[in-house]
Short mmCIF file of C-alpha atoms in Angstrom, two decimals:
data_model
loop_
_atom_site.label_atom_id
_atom_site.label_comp_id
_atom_site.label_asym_id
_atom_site.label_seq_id
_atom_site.Cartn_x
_atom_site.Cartn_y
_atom_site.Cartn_z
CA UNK A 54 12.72 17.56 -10.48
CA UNK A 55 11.28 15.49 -13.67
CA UNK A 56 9.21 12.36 -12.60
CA UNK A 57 8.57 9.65 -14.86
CA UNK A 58 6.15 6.89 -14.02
CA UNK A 59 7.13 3.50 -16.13
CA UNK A 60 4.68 0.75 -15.84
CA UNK A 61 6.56 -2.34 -16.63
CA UNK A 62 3.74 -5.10 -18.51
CA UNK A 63 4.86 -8.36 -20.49
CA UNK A 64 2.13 -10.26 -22.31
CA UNK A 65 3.43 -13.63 -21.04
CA UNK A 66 2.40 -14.86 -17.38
CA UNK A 67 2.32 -18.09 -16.73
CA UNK A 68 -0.73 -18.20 -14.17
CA UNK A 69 -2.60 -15.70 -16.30
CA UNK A 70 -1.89 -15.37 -19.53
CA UNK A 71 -2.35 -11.85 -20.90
CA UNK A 72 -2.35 -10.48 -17.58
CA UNK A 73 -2.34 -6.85 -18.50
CA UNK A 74 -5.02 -7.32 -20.78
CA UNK A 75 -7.23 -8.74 -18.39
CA UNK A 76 -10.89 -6.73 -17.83
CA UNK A 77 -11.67 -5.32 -14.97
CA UNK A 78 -15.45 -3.47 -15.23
CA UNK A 79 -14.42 -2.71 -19.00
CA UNK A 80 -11.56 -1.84 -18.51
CA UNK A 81 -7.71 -3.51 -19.07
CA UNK A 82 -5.80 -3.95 -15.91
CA UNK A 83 -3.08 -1.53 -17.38
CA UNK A 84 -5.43 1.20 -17.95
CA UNK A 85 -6.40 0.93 -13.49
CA UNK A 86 -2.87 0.97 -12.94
CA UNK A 87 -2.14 3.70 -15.61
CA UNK A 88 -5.08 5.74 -14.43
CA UNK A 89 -3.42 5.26 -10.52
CA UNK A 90 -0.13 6.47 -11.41
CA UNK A 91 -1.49 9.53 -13.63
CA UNK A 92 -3.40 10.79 -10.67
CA UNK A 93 -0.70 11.46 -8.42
CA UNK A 94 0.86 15.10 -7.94
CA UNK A 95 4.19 13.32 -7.73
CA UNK A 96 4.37 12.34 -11.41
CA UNK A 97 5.15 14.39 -14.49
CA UNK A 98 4.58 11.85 -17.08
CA UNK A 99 3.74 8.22 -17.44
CA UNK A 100 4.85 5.45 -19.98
CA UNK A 101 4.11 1.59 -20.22
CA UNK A 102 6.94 -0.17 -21.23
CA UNK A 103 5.93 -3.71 -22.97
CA UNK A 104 7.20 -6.25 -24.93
CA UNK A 105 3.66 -6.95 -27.46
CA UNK A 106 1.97 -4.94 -29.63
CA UNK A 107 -1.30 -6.12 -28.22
CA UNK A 108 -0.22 -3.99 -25.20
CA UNK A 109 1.09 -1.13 -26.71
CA UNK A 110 -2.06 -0.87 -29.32
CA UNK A 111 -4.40 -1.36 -25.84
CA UNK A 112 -2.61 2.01 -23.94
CA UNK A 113 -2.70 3.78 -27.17
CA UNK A 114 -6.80 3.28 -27.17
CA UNK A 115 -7.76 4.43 -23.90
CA UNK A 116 -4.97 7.38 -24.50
CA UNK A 117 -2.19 6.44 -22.66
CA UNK A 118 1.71 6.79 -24.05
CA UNK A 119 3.45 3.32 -24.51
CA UNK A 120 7.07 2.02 -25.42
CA UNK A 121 7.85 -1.30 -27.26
CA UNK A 122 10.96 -2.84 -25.32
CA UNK A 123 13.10 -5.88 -26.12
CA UNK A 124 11.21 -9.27 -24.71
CA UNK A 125 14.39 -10.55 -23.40
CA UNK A 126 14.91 -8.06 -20.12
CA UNK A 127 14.87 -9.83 -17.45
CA UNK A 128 13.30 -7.84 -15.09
CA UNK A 129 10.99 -4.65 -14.96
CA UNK A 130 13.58 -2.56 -13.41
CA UNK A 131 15.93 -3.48 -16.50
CA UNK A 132 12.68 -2.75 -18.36
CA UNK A 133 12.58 1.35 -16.58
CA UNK A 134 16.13 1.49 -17.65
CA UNK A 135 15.35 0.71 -21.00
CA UNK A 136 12.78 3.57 -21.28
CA UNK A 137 15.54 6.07 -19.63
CA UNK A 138 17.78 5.30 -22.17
CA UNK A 139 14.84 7.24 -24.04
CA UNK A 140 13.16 9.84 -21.81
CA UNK A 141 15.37 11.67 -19.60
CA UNK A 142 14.36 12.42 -15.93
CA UNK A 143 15.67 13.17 -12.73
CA UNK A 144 13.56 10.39 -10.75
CA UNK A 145 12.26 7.11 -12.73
CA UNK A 146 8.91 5.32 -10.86
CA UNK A 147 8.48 1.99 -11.55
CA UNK A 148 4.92 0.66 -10.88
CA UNK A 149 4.16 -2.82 -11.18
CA UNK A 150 1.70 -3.33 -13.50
CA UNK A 151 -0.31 -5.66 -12.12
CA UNK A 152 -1.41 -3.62 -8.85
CA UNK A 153 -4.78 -2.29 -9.90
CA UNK A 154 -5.65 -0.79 -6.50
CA UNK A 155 -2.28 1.51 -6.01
CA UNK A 156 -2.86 4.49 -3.94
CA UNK A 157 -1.77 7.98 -5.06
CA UNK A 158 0.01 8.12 -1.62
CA UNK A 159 2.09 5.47 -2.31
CA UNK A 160 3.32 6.19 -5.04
CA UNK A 161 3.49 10.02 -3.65
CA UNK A 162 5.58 8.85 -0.68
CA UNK A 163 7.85 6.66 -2.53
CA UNK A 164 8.42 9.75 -4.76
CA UNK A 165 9.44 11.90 -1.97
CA UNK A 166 12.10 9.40 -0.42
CA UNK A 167 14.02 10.31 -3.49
CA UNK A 168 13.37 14.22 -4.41
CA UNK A 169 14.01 14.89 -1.22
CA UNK A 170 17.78 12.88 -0.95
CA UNK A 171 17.46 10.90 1.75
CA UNK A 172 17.35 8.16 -0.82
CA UNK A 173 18.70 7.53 -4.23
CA UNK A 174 15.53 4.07 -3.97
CA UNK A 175 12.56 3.98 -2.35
CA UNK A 176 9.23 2.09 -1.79
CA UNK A 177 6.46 1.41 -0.39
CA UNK A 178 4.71 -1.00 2.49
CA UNK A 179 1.00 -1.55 3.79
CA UNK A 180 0.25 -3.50 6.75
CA UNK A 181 -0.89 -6.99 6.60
CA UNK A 182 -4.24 -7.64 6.20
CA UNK A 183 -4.90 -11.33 5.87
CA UNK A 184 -3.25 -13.76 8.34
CA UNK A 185 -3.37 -16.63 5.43
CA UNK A 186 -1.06 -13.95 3.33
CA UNK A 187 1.56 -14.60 5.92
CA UNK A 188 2.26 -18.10 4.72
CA UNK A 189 1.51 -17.35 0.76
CA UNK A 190 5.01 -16.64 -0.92
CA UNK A 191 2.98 -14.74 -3.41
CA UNK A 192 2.81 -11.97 -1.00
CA UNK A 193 6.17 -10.15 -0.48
CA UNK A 194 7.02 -9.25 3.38
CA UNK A 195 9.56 -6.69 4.34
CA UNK A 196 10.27 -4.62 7.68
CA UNK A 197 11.88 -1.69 8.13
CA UNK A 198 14.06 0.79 10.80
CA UNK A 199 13.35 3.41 13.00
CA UNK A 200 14.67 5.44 9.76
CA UNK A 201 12.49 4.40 7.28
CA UNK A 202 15.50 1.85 5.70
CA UNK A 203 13.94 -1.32 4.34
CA UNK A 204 16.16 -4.03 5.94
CA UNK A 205 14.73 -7.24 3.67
CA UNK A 206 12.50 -8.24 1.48
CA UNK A 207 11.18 -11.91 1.49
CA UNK A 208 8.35 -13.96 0.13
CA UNK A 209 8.59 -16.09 4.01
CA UNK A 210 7.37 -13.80 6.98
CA UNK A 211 10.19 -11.46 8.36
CA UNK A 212 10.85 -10.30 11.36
CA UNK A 213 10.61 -13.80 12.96
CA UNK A 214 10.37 -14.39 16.32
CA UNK A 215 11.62 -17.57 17.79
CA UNK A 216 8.75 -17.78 21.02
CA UNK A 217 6.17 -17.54 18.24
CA UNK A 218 5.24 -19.82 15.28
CA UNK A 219 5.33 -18.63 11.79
CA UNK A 220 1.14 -19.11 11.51
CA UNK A 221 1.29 -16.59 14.69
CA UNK A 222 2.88 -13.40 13.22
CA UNK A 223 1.27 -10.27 14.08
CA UNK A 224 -0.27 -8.57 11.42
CA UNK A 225 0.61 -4.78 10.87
CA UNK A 226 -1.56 -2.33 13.61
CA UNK A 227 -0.89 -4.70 16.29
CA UNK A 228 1.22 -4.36 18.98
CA UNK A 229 4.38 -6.25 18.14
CA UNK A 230 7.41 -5.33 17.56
CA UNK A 231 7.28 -8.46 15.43
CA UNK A 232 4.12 -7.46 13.32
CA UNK A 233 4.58 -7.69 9.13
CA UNK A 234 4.59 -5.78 6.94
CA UNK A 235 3.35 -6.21 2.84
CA UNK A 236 5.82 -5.13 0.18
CA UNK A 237 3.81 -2.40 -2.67
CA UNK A 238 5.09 -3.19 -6.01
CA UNK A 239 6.59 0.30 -6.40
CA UNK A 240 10.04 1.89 -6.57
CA UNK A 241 11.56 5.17 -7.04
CA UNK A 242 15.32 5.45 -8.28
CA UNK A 243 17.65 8.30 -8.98
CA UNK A 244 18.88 7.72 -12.87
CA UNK A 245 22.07 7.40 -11.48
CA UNK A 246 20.78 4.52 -9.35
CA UNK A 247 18.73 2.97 -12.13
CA UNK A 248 21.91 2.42 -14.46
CA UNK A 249 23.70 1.07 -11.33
CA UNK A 250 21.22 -1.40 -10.70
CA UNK A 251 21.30 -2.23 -14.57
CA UNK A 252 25.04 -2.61 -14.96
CA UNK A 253 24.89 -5.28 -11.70
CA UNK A 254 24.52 -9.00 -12.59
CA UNK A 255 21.48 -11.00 -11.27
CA UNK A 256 22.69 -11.36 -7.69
CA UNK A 257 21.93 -14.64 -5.45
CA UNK A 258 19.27 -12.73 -3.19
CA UNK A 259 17.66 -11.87 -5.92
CA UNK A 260 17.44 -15.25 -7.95
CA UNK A 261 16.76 -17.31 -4.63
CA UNK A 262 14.05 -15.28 -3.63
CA UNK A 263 13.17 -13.78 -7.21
CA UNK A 264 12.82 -10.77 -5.91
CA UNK A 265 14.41 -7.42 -8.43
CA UNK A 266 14.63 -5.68 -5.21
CA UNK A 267 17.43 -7.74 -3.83
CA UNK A 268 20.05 -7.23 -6.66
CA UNK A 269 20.21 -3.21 -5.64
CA UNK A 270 20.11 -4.13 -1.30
CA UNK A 271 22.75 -7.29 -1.74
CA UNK A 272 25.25 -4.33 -3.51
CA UNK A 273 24.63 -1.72 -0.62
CA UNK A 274 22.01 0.40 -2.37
CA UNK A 275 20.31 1.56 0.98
CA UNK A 276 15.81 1.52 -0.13
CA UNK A 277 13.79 3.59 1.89
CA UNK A 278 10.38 2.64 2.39
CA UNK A 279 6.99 4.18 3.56
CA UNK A 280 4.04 2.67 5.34
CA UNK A 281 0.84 3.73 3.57
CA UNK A 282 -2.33 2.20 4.95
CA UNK A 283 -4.32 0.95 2.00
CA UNK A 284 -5.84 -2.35 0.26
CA UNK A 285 -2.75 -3.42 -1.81
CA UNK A 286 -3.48 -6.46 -4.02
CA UNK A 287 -0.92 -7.85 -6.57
CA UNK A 288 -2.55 -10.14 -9.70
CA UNK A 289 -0.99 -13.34 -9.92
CA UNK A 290 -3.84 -15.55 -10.50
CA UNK A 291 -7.78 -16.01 -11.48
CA UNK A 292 -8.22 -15.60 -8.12
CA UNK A 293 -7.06 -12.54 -7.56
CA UNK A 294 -8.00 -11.14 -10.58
CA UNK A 295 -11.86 -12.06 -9.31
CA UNK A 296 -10.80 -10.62 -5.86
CA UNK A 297 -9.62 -7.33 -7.24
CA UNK A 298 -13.32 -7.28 -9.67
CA UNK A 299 -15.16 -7.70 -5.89
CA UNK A 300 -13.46 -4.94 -4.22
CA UNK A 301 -14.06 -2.21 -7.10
CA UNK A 302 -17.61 -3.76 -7.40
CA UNK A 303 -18.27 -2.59 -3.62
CA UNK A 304 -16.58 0.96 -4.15
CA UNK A 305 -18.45 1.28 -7.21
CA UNK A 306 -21.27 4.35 -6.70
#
């Protein structure tokens, strides 16, 4: 099967401005991410789609392969369709592009949710790390059945339990059946799927919770998901930018 990586990256963010751009040890956040996604054995090829030249001129330096895309799709999903309307696969991955620290095995094990037809979407989780994540609605939370099916995907901490408070959710590792998990901005789609997904309108799921995710689950599209134990860290804000900068300073050699 034919795997193409897209990595989704619009210039405008409003709590960082120029987010792929940003520098990270000398390098743009797009090229970590880029670098990520060419590294794993799952991939053929790999493509950012953007919406600025600034972007596309920035891929083109360090080498990469990028595809201008109209400004006005709303979502990065509609933005991997919009590069399979050009490059024909068999699988499409779409990798956020703002999750410099993605692990090859994430993106391997989404990959294989798909290839191997269990799944016509898959993801990716990693267990929660940081308690104070639990109650930021930056951080997505999702949970999942005994068959690897995601069952939701929310920026409030899921599964709930009623005896316990919301600050008292068990982090991932622990033993709880109520422990959370933290949603990898990742997904793997059949083409088939992908155009589905496309053709749907904005569903309420999705625009309550602005979450892409929830258009595909609130029309039946079953997502499989995979835990992969790893440091997974979206970019948002300064903050996390300067987090991100710490944690490759203390892997540096």
């Amino acid at each position: 099967m034919r795997v193409l990586a897209v990595i989704p990256a619009r210039y405008a963010s409003v709590r960082l401005p120029a987010k792929p751009l940003a520098d990270i040890h000398g390098k743009p956040m797009i090229q970590w991410v880029y670098e990520r996604a060419k590294a794993s054995r799952a991939v053929d090829r790999v493509v950012v789609a953007t919406d600025d030249e600034r972007i596309a001129s920035a891929v083109k330096k360090f080498g990469g392969e990028a595809i201008l895309t109209d400004r006005a799709i709303p979502s990065g999903t509609d933005r991997v369709a919009a590069v399979a309307d050009q490059i024909d696969a068999d699988v499409y991955v779409n990798i956020q592009g703002d999750e410099p620290l993605m692990a090859t095995e994430a993106i391997t094990a989404a990959v294989e949710l798909v290839t191997s037809k269990r799944f016509i979407m898959g993801t990716a989780m990693t267990p929660m790390r940081d308690p104070e994540d639990l109650s930021n609605a930056a951080v997505v939370k999702t949970f999942a059945d005994k068959d690897d099916r995601a069952i939701y995907f929310s920026r409030h901490p899921i599964p709930y339990s009623r005896g316990e408070a919301p600050k008292t959710v068990v982090p991932a590792g622990a033993a709880s059946p109520f422990a959370c998990r933290r949603h990898v901005g990742l997904y793997t789609y059949t083409k088939e799927c992908l155009f589905r997904i496309r053709s749907l309108p904005q569903s309420a799921w999705e625009k309550g919770e602005m979450l892409e995710q929830l258009r595909a689950m609130q029309d039946g599209i079953a997502i499989g998901i995979k835990e992969v134990d790893f440091l997974s860290i979206g970019v948002d804000t300064p903050e996390e930018l300067e987090k991100v900068r710490k944690i490759l300073d203390q892997r540096a050699p």
